[in-house]
CSV table of C-alpha atoms in Angstrom, one decimal:
chain,number,residue,atom,x,y,z
A,1,MET,CA,25.8,9.1,-6.0
A,2,SER,CA,25.0,11.7,-3.8
A,3,ALA,CA,23.6,11.7,-0.4
A,4,LYS,CA,20.5,13.1,-2.0
A,5,GLN,CA,20.2,10.3,-4.4
A,6,PRO,CA,21.4,6.8,-2.7
A,7,SER,CA,21.8,3.7,-4.1
A,8,LYS,CA,18.6,1.8,-4.3
A,9,TRP,CA,20.3,-1.1,-2.6
A,10,ALA,CA,21.1,1.1,0.2
A,11,ILE,CA,17.2,2.2,0.4
A,12,LEU,CA,16.8,-1.9,0.5
A,13,GLN,CA,19.1,-1.9,3.7
A,14,VAL,CA,16.7,0.6,5.4
A,15,VAL,CA,13.8,-1.8,4.3
A,16,ASN,CA,15.4,-4.6,5.6
A,17,MET,CA,16.3,-2.7,8.9
A,18,GLY,CA,12.3,-2.2,9.4
A,19,THR,CA,11.7,-5.8,8.4
A,20,LEU,CA,14.3,-7.1,10.9
A,21,ILE,CA,12.8,-5.0,14.1
A,22,SER,CA,9.1,-5.7,13.5
A,23,THR,CA,9.5,-9.3,12.8
A,24,LEU,CA,12.3,-9.7,15.6
A,25,ASP,CA,9.9,-8.5,18.0
A,26,VAL,CA,7.4,-11.1,17.6
A,27,GLY,CA,9.5,-13.5,19.4
A,28,ILE,CA,12.1,-11.6,21.0
A,29,VAL,CA,10.0,-10.9,24.2
A,30,ASN,CA,8.8,-14.5,24.9
A,31,VAL,CA,11.9,-15.5,27.0
A,32,SER,CA,11.3,-12.2,29.4
A,33,LEU,CA,7.7,-12.9,29.8
A,34,PRO,CA,8.6,-14.9,33.3
A,35,VAL,CA,10.6,-12.3,34.4
A,36,MET,CA,7.9,-9.7,33.7
A,37,ALA,CA,5.2,-11.2,35.1
A,38,ASP,CA,7.3,-11.7,38.5
A,39,GLN,CA,7.8,-7.7,38.2
A,40,PHE,CA,4.4,-6.9,37.3
A,41,GLY,CA,2.6,-9.2,39.7
A,42,VAL,CA,0.7,-11.1,36.8
A,43,SER,CA,-0.1,-14.6,35.9
A,44,LEU,CA,1.9,-16.1,32.9
A,45,ALA,CA,-1.6,-16.5,31.2
A,46,GLN,CA,-1.7,-12.5,31.4
A,47,ILE,CA,1.8,-12.0,30.6
A,48,GLY,CA,1.3,-13.7,27.5
A,49,TRP,CA,-0.9,-10.9,26.3
A,50,VAL,CA,2.2,-9.1,25.9
A,51,ALA,CA,3.3,-11.5,23.1
A,52,THR,CA,-0.4,-11.8,21.9
A,53,ILE,CA,-1.2,-8.2,21.6
A,54,TYR,CA,1.6,-7.5,19.2
A,55,LEU,CA,0.7,-10.0,16.8
A,56,LEU,CA,-3.2,-9.2,17.0
A,57,THR,CA,-2.4,-5.5,16.3
A,58,MET,CA,-0.5,-6.2,13.0
A,59,VAL,CA,-3.0,-8.9,12.1
A,60,ALA,CA,-6.0,-6.4,12.4
A,61,LEU,CA,-4.3,-3.4,10.8
A,62,LEU,CA,-2.2,-4.6,7.8
A,63,PRO,CA,-4.6,-4.6,5.1
A,64,PHE,CA,-6.3,-1.4,6.2
A,65,LEU,CA,-2.8,0.3,6.5
A,66,GLY,CA,-1.9,-1.0,3.4
A,67,LYS,CA,-4.7,0.5,1.6
A,68,LEU,CA,-4.5,3.5,3.3
A,69,SER,CA,-0.4,4.0,2.6
A,70,ASP,CA,-1.6,3.5,-1.2
A,71,ARG,CA,-3.8,6.5,-0.8
A,72,LEU,CA,-1.4,8.8,1.3
A,73,GLU,CA,2.6,9.1,0.4
A,74,ARG,CA,4.2,5.7,1.1
A,75,ARG,CA,7.2,7.5,2.1
A,76,THR,CA,5.6,9.3,5.2
A,77,VAL,CA,3.8,6.6,6.0
A,78,TYR,CA,6.7,4.0,6.0
A,79,SER,CA,8.9,6.4,7.8
A,80,CYS,CA,6.7,7.6,10.3
A,81,GLY,CA,6.2,3.6,10.9
A,82,PHE,CA,9.5,3.7,12.4
A,83,PHE,CA,9.0,6.6,14.7
A,84,VAL,CA,6.0,5.2,16.0
A,85,PHE,CA,7.8,1.8,16.6
A,86,GLY,CA,10.3,3.3,18.5
A,87,LEU,CA,8.1,5.6,20.6
A,88,GLY,CA,6.2,2.2,21.5
A,89,SER,CA,9.5,0.5,22.2
A,90,LEU,CA,10.5,3.5,24.7
A,91,PHE,CA,7.1,3.4,26.6
A,92,ILE,CA,7.2,-0.2,26.8
A,93,ALA,CA,11.0,0.1,28.6
A,94,LEU,CA,9.6,2.6,30.7
A,95,SER,CA,6.4,0.9,31.9
A,96,HIS,CA,5.4,0.5,35.5
A,97,GLY,CA,2.2,-1.1,35.2
A,98,PHE,CA,0.6,-4.1,33.4
A,99,ALA,CA,-2.1,-1.8,31.7
A,100,ALA,CA,0.7,0.5,30.4
A,101,LEU,CA,2.8,-2.1,29.1
A,102,LEU,CA,0.2,-3.6,27.1
A,103,LEU,CA,-1.0,-0.1,25.5
A,104,SER,CA,2.9,0.4,24.6
A,105,ARG,CA,3.1,-2.9,23.0
A,106,CYS,CA,-0.2,-2.1,21.2
A,107,LEU,CA,1.7,1.2,20.0
A,108,GLN,CA,4.6,-0.6,19.0
A,109,GLY,CA,2.4,-3.0,17.1
A,110,ILE,CA,1.1,-0.4,15.4
A,111,GLY,CA,4.3,1.0,14.2
A,112,ALA,CA,5.4,-2.6,13.2
A,113,THR,CA,2.2,-2.6,10.9
A,114,MET,CA,3.0,0.6,9.4
A,115,ILE,CA,6.5,-0.7,8.4
A,116,MET,CA,5.2,-4.3,7.4
A,117,ALA,CA,2.5,-2.7,5.3
A,118,ASN,CA,5.0,-1.1,3.3
A,119,SER,CA,8.4,-3.1,3.3
A,120,GLN,CA,7.6,-5.0,-0.3
A,121,ALA,CA,5.7,-2.2,-1.9
A,122,MET,CA,9.0,-0.1,-1.3
A,123,VAL,CA,11.3,-2.5,-3.0
A,124,ARG,CA,8.7,-2.5,-5.9
A,125,GLN,CA,8.7,0.9,-6.2
A,126,VAL,CA,12.5,1.2,-5.9
A,127,PHE,CA,13.5,-1.8,-7.9
A,128,PRO,CA,12.8,-2.4,-11.3
A,129,ASP,CA,11.2,-5.8,-12.5
A,130,HIS,CA,14.3,-7.5,-13.7
A,131,GLU,CA,16.0,-6.7,-10.1
A,132,ARG,CA,13.0,-7.3,-7.6
A,133,GLY,CA,14.0,-11.1,-7.3
A,134,ARG,CA,17.1,-10.5,-6.0
A,135,ALA,CA,16.0,-7.7,-3.8
A,136,LEU,CA,13.1,-9.5,-2.2
A,137,GLY,CA,15.3,-12.4,-2.3
A,138,VAL,CA,17.2,-10.7,0.5
A,139,ASN,CA,14.2,-9.4,2.3
A,140,ALA,CA,12.8,-12.9,2.5
A,141,ILE,CA,16.0,-13.9,4.4
A,142,VAL,CA,15.5,-11.1,7.0
A,143,ILE,CA,11.8,-11.9,7.4
A,144,SER,CA,12.9,-15.7,8.2
A,145,ILE,CA,15.7,-14.7,10.3
A,146,GLY,CA,13.9,-12.2,12.1
A,147,THR,CA,10.9,-14.6,12.6
A,148,LEU,CA,12.7,-17.8,13.8
A,149,SER,CA,15.9,-16.0,15.8
A,150,GLY,CA,13.8,-13.6,18.1
A,151,PRO,CA,13.9,-16.1,21.2
A,152,ALA,CA,17.2,-17.0,20.8
A,153,ILE,CA,18.5,-13.4,20.6
A,154,GLY,CA,16.3,-12.4,23.6
A,155,GLY,CA,17.8,-15.1,25.8
A,156,LEU,CA,21.2,-13.9,24.6
A,157,LEU,CA,20.6,-10.4,25.6
A,158,LEU,CA,18.9,-11.4,29.2
A,159,GLU,CA,22.2,-12.9,29.8
A,160,PHE,CA,23.9,-9.5,30.2
A,161,ALA,CA,20.9,-7.2,30.6
A,162,ASP,CA,17.6,-6.6,32.2
A,163,TRP,CA,14.5,-7.0,30.0
A,164,PRO,CA,13.9,-3.3,29.2
A,165,TRP,CA,16.9,-3.4,27.2
A,166,LEU,CA,15.1,-5.8,24.7
A,167,PHE,CA,13.5,-2.6,23.9
A,168,TRP,CA,15.9,0.1,24.5
A,169,ILE,CA,17.9,-1.2,21.7
A,170,ASN,CA,15.0,-0.6,19.0
A,171,VAL,CA,15.1,3.4,20.0
A,172,PRO,CA,18.1,4.4,18.0
A,173,ILE,CA,17.7,1.7,15.4
A,174,ALA,CA,13.7,3.3,14.8
A,175,LEU,CA,15.0,6.9,14.9
A,176,VAL,CA,17.9,6.5,12.4
A,177,ALA,CA,15.6,4.2,10.1
A,178,CYS,CA,13.0,7.1,10.2
A,179,VAL,CA,15.6,9.9,9.4
A,180,LEU,CA,17.0,7.8,6.6
A,181,GLY,CA,13.7,6.6,5.3
A,182,LEU,CA,12.4,10.5,5.1
A,183,ARG,CA,15.7,11.3,3.1
A,184,TRP,CA,16.2,8.3,1.0
A,185,PHE,CA,12.5,7.0,0.0
A,186,PRO,CA,11.2,8.2,-3.0
A,187,LYS,CA,8.6,11.0,-2.8
A,188,GLY,CA,5.3,10.8,-4.6
A,189,LYS,CA,1.9,9.0,-4.4
A,190,SER,CA,-0.4,7.6,-6.8
A,191,THR,CA,-3.0,9.7,-8.3
A,192,ALA,CA,-5.2,6.8,-9.2
A,193,ALA,CA,-5.1,5.4,-5.3
A,194,VAL,CA,-6.1,8.5,-4.1
A,195,LYS,CA,-9.4,8.5,-5.8
A,196,SER,CA,-10.5,5.2,-4.4
A,197,ARG,CA,-12.9,4.7,-1.2
A,198,ILE,CA,-11.5,2.7,1.8
A,199,ASP,CA,-13.8,-0.2,2.9
A,200,PHE,CA,-14.1,0.4,6.6
A,201,VAL,CA,-16.6,-2.4,6.9
A,202,GLY,CA,-14.4,-5.2,5.1
A,203,SER,CA,-11.2,-4.0,7.1
A,204,ALA,CA,-13.4,-4.6,10.3
A,205,LEU,CA,-14.4,-7.9,9.1
A,206,LEU,CA,-10.9,-9.0,8.4
A,207,ALA,CA,-9.5,-7.7,11.5
A,208,ALA,CA,-12.0,-9.1,13.6
A,209,GLY,CA,-12.2,-12.5,11.7
A,210,ALA,CA,-8.6,-12.7,11.6
A,211,CYS,CA,-7.9,-11.8,15.3
A,212,LEU,CA,-10.5,-14.5,16.3
A,213,LEU,CA,-8.7,-17.2,14.4
A,214,MET,CA,-5.1,-16.0,16.0
A,215,MET,CA,-6.7,-16.1,19.6
A,216,ALA,CA,-7.8,-19.4,18.8
A,217,ALA,CA,-4.4,-20.8,17.1
A,218,GLU,CA,-2.6,-19.0,20.4
A,219,ALA,CA,-4.7,-21.0,22.9
A,220,VAL,CA,-4.7,-24.3,21.1
A,221,LYS,CA,-0.7,-23.7,20.8
A,222,LYS,CA,-0.8,-23.4,24.6
A,223,SER,CA,-3.2,-26.1,25.8
A,224,SER,CA,-2.7,-28.5,22.8
A,225,ALA,CA,-6.3,-29.1,22.6
A,226,PHE,CA,-9.3,-27.7,21.4
A,227,SER,CA,-11.7,-26.4,24.2
A,228,PRO,CA,-15.1,-25.3,23.6
A,229,GLN,CA,-14.3,-21.7,23.7
A,230,THR,CA,-11.4,-22.3,21.2
A,231,LEU,CA,-13.5,-23.5,18.9
A,232,ALA,CA,-16.1,-21.1,19.0
A,233,GLU,CA,-13.6,-18.5,18.4
A,234,GLY,CA,-12.4,-20.3,15.3
A,235,VAL,CA,-15.8,-21.0,13.9
A,236,LEU,CA,-16.9,-17.4,14.3
A,237,GLY,CA,-13.5,-16.3,12.8
A,238,ILE,CA,-14.1,-18.3,9.9
A,239,VAL,CA,-17.8,-16.9,9.6
A,240,LEU,CA,-16.9,-13.4,9.5
A,241,LEU,CA,-13.8,-14.2,6.9
A,242,VAL,CA,-16.8,-15.7,4.7
A,243,ALA,CA,-18.8,-12.4,5.5
A,244,LEU,CA,-16.0,-10.3,4.3
A,245,TRP,CA,-15.8,-12.5,0.9
A,246,LEU,CA,-19.7,-11.9,0.4
A,247,HIS,CA,-19.4,-8.2,1.3
A,248,SER,CA,-16.3,-7.8,-1.1
A,249,ARG,CA,-18.5,-9.1,-4.1
A,250,ARG,CA,-20.9,-6.5,-3.5
A,251,ILE,CA,-18.6,-3.5,-4.1
A,252,ASP,CA,-15.5,-2.5,-6.1
A,253,TYR,CA,-13.4,-0.9,-3.7
A,254,GLY,CA,-13.3,-3.7,-1.0
A,255,ILE,CA,-10.4,-4.4,0.9
A,256,LEU,CA,-10.1,-7.9,-1.0
A,257,ASP,CA,-9.5,-5.9,-4.1
A,258,ARG,CA,-11.3,-7.1,-7.3
A,259,GLU,CA,-9.0,-5.6,-9.5
A,260,LEU,CA,-5.9,-7.3,-7.5
A,261,PHE,CA,-7.3,-10.7,-7.5
A,262,SER,CA,-8.3,-10.9,-10.7
A,263,ARG,CA,-4.5,-11.1,-11.5
A,264,ARG,CA,-3.7,-15.0,-11.5
A,265,LYS,CA,-0.3,-14.4,-10.0
A,266,VAL,CA,-1.5,-12.5,-7.2
A,267,TRP,CA,-4.6,-14.8,-5.8
A,268,LEU,CA,-2.2,-18.0,-6.9
A,269,GLY,CA,0.7,-16.8,-5.2
A,270,ASN,CA,-1.5,-16.0,-2.0
A,271,ALA,CA,-3.0,-19.1,-2.2
A,272,SER,CA,0.4,-21.0,-2.5
A,273,SER,CA,2.2,-18.4,-0.1
A,274,PHE,CA,-0.7,-19.8,2.5
A,275,LEU,CA,-0.4,-23.5,1.8
A,276,ILE,CA,3.7,-23.5,2.1
A,277,ASN,CA,3.5,-21.4,5.4
A,278,LEU,CA,0.8,-23.6,6.7
A,279,ALA,CA,3.2,-26.7,6.2
A,280,GLN,CA,6.2,-25.1,7.6
A,281,THR,CA,4.6,-24.2,10.8
A,282,ALA,CA,2.6,-27.3,11.2
A,283,THR,CA,5.8,-29.5,10.9
A,284,LEU,CA,8.0,-27.5,13.2
A,285,ILE,CA,5.7,-27.7,16.4
A,286,PRO,CA,6.0,-31.6,16.6
A,287,VAL,CA,9.6,-31.3,15.4
A,288,THR,CA,10.5,-29.0,18.0
A,289,PHE,CA,8.4,-31.1,20.7
A,290,TYR,CA,10.3,-34.5,19.4
A,291,LEU,CA,13.7,-33.1,19.9
A,292,GLN,CA,13.1,-32.1,23.3
A,293,SER,CA,10.8,-34.5,24.9
A,294,GLN,CA,11.6,-37.5,23.2
A,295,LEU,CA,15.5,-37.2,22.2
A,296,GLY,CA,16.3,-35.0,25.5
A,297,TYR,CA,17.7,-32.3,23.3
A,298,SER,CA,18.0,-28.9,25.1
A,299,ALA,CA,16.3,-25.9,24.3
A,300,TRP,CA,19.4,-24.2,23.0
A,301,ALA,CA,20.3,-27.6,20.9
A,302,THR,CA,17.0,-27.7,19.6
A,303,GLY,CA,17.3,-24.4,18.5
A,304,ALA,CA,20.6,-24.5,17.0
A,305,LEU,CA,19.4,-27.4,14.9
A,306,LEU,CA,16.2,-25.8,13.7
A,307,MET,CA,18.2,-22.7,12.5
A,308,LEU,CA,19.0,-25.2,9.7
A,309,GLN,CA,15.9,-23.9,8.0
A,310,PRO,CA,16.8,-20.4,7.8
A,311,LEU,CA,20.6,-20.6,7.3
A,312,VAL,CA,19.9,-22.9,4.4
A,313,MET,CA,17.2,-20.5,3.2
A,314,GLY,CA,19.6,-17.8,3.3
A,315,PHE,CA,22.2,-19.2,1.0
A,316,VAL,CA,19.2,-20.0,-1.4
A,317,ALA,CA,16.8,-17.1,-1.7
A,318,PRO,CA,19.4,-14.6,-3.3
A,319,PHE,CA,20.1,-17.1,-6.3
A,320,ALA,CA,16.5,-17.6,-6.9
A,321,GLY,CA,16.0,-13.9,-7.0
A,322,TRP,CA,18.5,-13.9,-9.5
A,323,PHE,CA,17.3,-17.1,-11.2
A,324,ARG,CA,13.7,-15.0,-11.5
A,325,ASP,CA,15.3,-12.1,-12.6
A,326,LYS,CA,16.8,-13.5,-15.3
A,327,TYR,CA,14.5,-16.2,-16.6
A,328,GLY,CA,11.1,-15.9,-14.8
A,329,GLY,CA,9.8,-17.4,-11.9
A,330,SER,CA,8.0,-20.5,-12.8
A,331,ALA,CA,11.0,-23.0,-12.4
A,332,PRO,CA,11.9,-21.9,-8.7
A,333,ILE,CA,8.3,-21.8,-7.5
A,334,ALA,CA,7.6,-25.4,-9.0
A,335,LEU,CA,11.0,-26.6,-7.7
A,336,GLY,CA,11.0,-25.1,-4.4
A,337,SER,CA,7.6,-26.3,-3.4
A,338,LEU,CA,8.5,-29.9,-5.1
A,339,LEU,CA,11.6,-30.2,-2.5
A,340,CYS,CA,9.2,-28.6,0.4
A,341,ALA,CA,7.0,-31.9,-0.6
A,342,VAL,CA,9.8,-34.2,-0.8
A,343,SER,CA,11.5,-32.9,2.5
A,344,MET,CA,7.8,-34.1,4.3
A,345,LEU,CA,8.8,-37.7,3.3
A,346,PHE,CA,11.9,-37.9,5.7
A,347,VAL,CA,9.4,-38.0,8.4
A,348,ALA,CA,6.6,-39.6,6.6
A,349,LEU,CA,8.0,-42.7,5.0
A,350,PHE,CA,11.3,-43.5,7.0
A,351,PRO,CA,11.0,-46.6,9.3
A,352,ASP,CA,13.0,-44.2,12.1
A,353,VAL,CA,13.3,-40.7,12.5
A,354,THR,CA,16.4,-39.9,14.2
A,355,PRO,CA,18.0,-36.3,14.5
A,356,ILE,CA,19.8,-36.8,11.2
A,357,THR,CA,16.5,-37.4,9.3
A,358,VAL,CA,15.1,-34.1,11.3
A,359,GLY,CA,18.2,-32.0,9.8
A,360,LEU,CA,17.4,-33.5,6.3
A,361,GLN,CA,13.8,-32.5,6.4
A,362,LEU,CA,14.7,-28.9,7.9
A,363,ALA,CA,17.3,-28.6,5.4
A,364,VAL,CA,15.7,-29.8,2.3
A,365,PHE,CA,12.4,-27.5,3.4
A,366,GLY,CA,15.0,-24.6,3.7
A,367,ILE,CA,16.2,-25.1,0.2
A,368,GLY,CA,12.6,-25.1,-0.8
A,369,ILE,CA,11.2,-22.0,0.6
A,370,GLY,CA,14.3,-20.3,0.0
A,371,LEU,CA,13.7,-20.9,-3.9
A,372,PHE,CA,9.5,-20.4,-3.5
A,373,HIS,CA,9.3,-17.3,-1.1
A,374,ALA,CA,11.9,-14.9,-2.8
A,375,THR,CA,10.3,-15.6,-6.6
A,376,ASN,CA,6.9,-16.1,-5.3
A,377,ASN,CA,6.8,-12.5,-3.4
A,378,ALA,CA,8.6,-10.9,-6.4
A,379,GLU,CA,6.1,-12.6,-8.7
A,380,ILE,CA,3.0,-11.3,-6.7
A,381,MET,CA,4.5,-7.8,-6.1
A,382,SER,CA,5.3,-7.4,-9.9
A,383,ALA,CA,1.8,-8.7,-11.1
A,384,ALA,CA,0.3,-6.0,-8.6
A,385,PRO,CA,-0.6,-2.3,-9.7
A,386,GLY,CA,2.1,0.2,-9.0
A,387,SER,CA,-1.2,2.1,-7.1
A,388,LYS,CA,-1.9,-0.8,-5.1
A,389,SER,CA,1.4,-2.3,-4.1
A,390,SER,CA,1.2,-1.5,-0.4
A,391,LEU,CA,-2.3,-3.4,-0.2
A,392,ALA,CA,-0.6,-6.1,-2.0
A,393,GLY,CA,2.5,-6.3,0.3
A,394,SER,CA,0.0,-6.0,3.1
A,395,LEU,CA,-1.9,-8.8,2.1
A,396,LEU,CA,0.8,-11.1,1.3
A,397,ALA,CA,2.0,-10.3,5.0
A,398,MET,CA,-1.2,-11.4,6.3
A,399,VAL,CA,-1.7,-14.4,4.3
A,400,ARG,CA,1.6,-15.5,6.0
A,401,TYR,CA,0.0,-14.9,9.2
A,402,LEU,CA,-3.0,-16.6,8.4
A,403,GLY,CA,-0.9,-20.0,6.9
A,404,GLN,CA,0.9,-20.0,10.1
A,405,ILE,CA,-2.4,-20.0,12.2
A,406,ALA,CA,-4.0,-23.0,10.3
A,407,GLY,CA,-0.8,-24.7,10.6
A,408,ILE,CA,-1.1,-24.7,14.6
A,409,GLY,CA,-4.7,-25.6,14.0
A,410,LEU,CA,-3.6,-28.6,11.9
A,411,ALA,CA,-0.9,-29.7,14.3
A,412,THR,CA,-3.0,-29.6,17.2
A,413,LEU,CA,-5.9,-31.4,15.4
A,414,LEU,CA,-3.6,-34.5,14.5
A,415,VAL,CA,-0.7,-34.7,16.9
A,416,GLY,CA,-2.2,-32.5,19.8
A,417,SER,CA,-1.7,-35.4,22.3
A,418,MET,CA,1.5,-35.8,21.7
A,419,GLY,CA,3.5,-36.2,24.8
A,420,SER,CA,0.3,-36.9,27.3
A,421,ALA,CA,-0.1,-40.1,29.0
A,422,GLY,CA,-1.8,-41.6,26.0
A,423,GLY,CA,0.6,-40.5,23.3
A,424,ALA,CA,4.1,-40.3,24.8
A,425,GLY,CA,5.0,-43.7,23.9
A,426,GLU,CA,4.0,-43.1,20.1
A,427,SER,CA,6.9,-41.0,19.2
A,428,PHE,CA,6.9,-40.3,15.5
A,429,GLY,CA,3.9,-42.9,15.1
A,430,VAL,CA,0.7,-43.0,12.9
A,431,PRO,CA,-0.8,-39.1,13.6
A,432,ILE,CA,2.6,-37.5,13.3
A,433,ARG,CA,3.2,-39.3,9.8
A,434,VAL,CA,-0.2,-38.4,8.7
A,435,LEU,CA,0.7,-34.8,9.6
A,436,PHE,CA,3.7,-35.0,7.5
A,437,GLY,CA,1.8,-36.9,4.7
A,438,VAL,CA,-1.1,-33.9,4.7
A,439,CYS,CA,2.0,-31.3,4.3
A,440,PHE,CA,3.2,-33.4,1.8
A,441,LEU,CA,-0.1,-32.9,-0.6
A,442,PHE,CA,-0.3,-29.5,0.2
A,443,CYS,CA,3.0,-29.0,-0.9
A,444,ILE,CA,2.3,-31.0,-4.1
A,445,ALA,CA,-0.6,-28.8,-4.6
A,446,VAL,CA,1.6,-25.8,-4.9
A,447,THR,CA,3.8,-27.5,-7.5
A,448,VAL,CA,0.7,-28.4,-9.5
A,449,ALA,CA,-0.9,-25.1,-9.3
A,450,GLY,CA,2.6,-23.6,-10.5
A,451,ARG,CA,1.9,-24.9,-13.9
A,452,LEU,CA,-0.8,-22.4,-14.1
A,453,VAL,CA,1.2,-19.1,-13.4
A,454,PRO,CA,2.1,-17.4,-16.7
A,455,LYS,CA,5.8,-18.2,-17.9
A,456,GLU,CA,7.0,-14.7,-18.6
A,457,LYS,CA,10.2,-13.1,-18.1
A,458,PRO,CA,10.8,-10.1,-16.2
A,459,THR,CA,10.5,-6.8,-18.3
A,460,GLN,CA,13.1,-3.9,-18.2
A,461,GLU,CA,10.4,-1.7,-17.3
A,462,SER,CA,11.3,1.6,-15.2
A,463,VAL,CA,10.3,1.9,-11.5
A,464,SER,CA,6.8,3.1,-10.7
A,465,VAL,CA,4.5,4.7,-7.7
């Protein structure tokens, strides 16, 4: 192919580039926070906002920018997202004050949101239905690697360079991706989406509710307990989301799009994704604590064992995508969620929990999410109307974060005392077995719900905007 008509697989690499840098920067900064706190003369609690504000920006703006991208030219919004991300990274590296650092991090988060809101929509636009599974399988691997390997990569870079280099490296990558996006991404916008109105009230309710829930989750993750303020934030966040649901029932252009969620594959796929992400996050937290505090593993050894999950997922996801493209998605979704459920039994039922059983749990769950995510994402994006694919992709990313928030809350509720004076000797006692048992039920519920998904093979349709 000529340079003006690149292969769709070449376009996928640009998409993966954006997915990697936007998810990697969620965790890559964490290891540098103590050094940054020392340099800017602030407390560790204050410097924690450098990590939090990035996530808050993404959670607040994902659905709104997804809706906006469907109205405008997706190619332009996506490519400009790389530029904004790179600009934010540049400003962070050059920051001399704490306020400037936070504002720059927020700008970087806006760019990351513009990228994440359109990543899966761009795959849907470029790939026909019978190839989306493989493409989104590769993209699911990148999401997992970027999300889980951030701290490890950040720690490695800090061995050889100062913390600003964690952000300097983003600048050339973002600029190259911006240029390639403007040159390679397909032009055109949906005429159907241009006519739709934007639900500003719903967007504000969703942003505020999700941000309050995330702030509550971050607070309980640090303190391992529910304070009155944390409970108030969580309850108010839930109230705002209920208000959003009531608001969306009154209008036909809501951010919770009626047409989108009237499609069974879309609402059921998002609900299933929420539960699987909840189970993943809720079980990773106590496993991490157990390895370090009970078995005496170093942070490096713990990280190496936890990497089993994305590594196994990386091998499985492309196969799952291929199978979905050839035979349909119902079998990989059901088998994947069933394996996720079975993995919980290694902790919930085994008399002794050892590093081997933890490794088995991580590996089997990794196989499960490799089968599930690649297939489920492809099914959702293929079921969504082409004119609303950015909104569908952004809501799917939003659901992933909400599932992680709920997982943190569930883990804190059931095993928040783990490691305290009263709970240090319990090791993997009753509370943590209950936690894994609850997550087993969630994963089984996804398996059962999978029977409601229409068993359809992907079509040979051409790509669409």
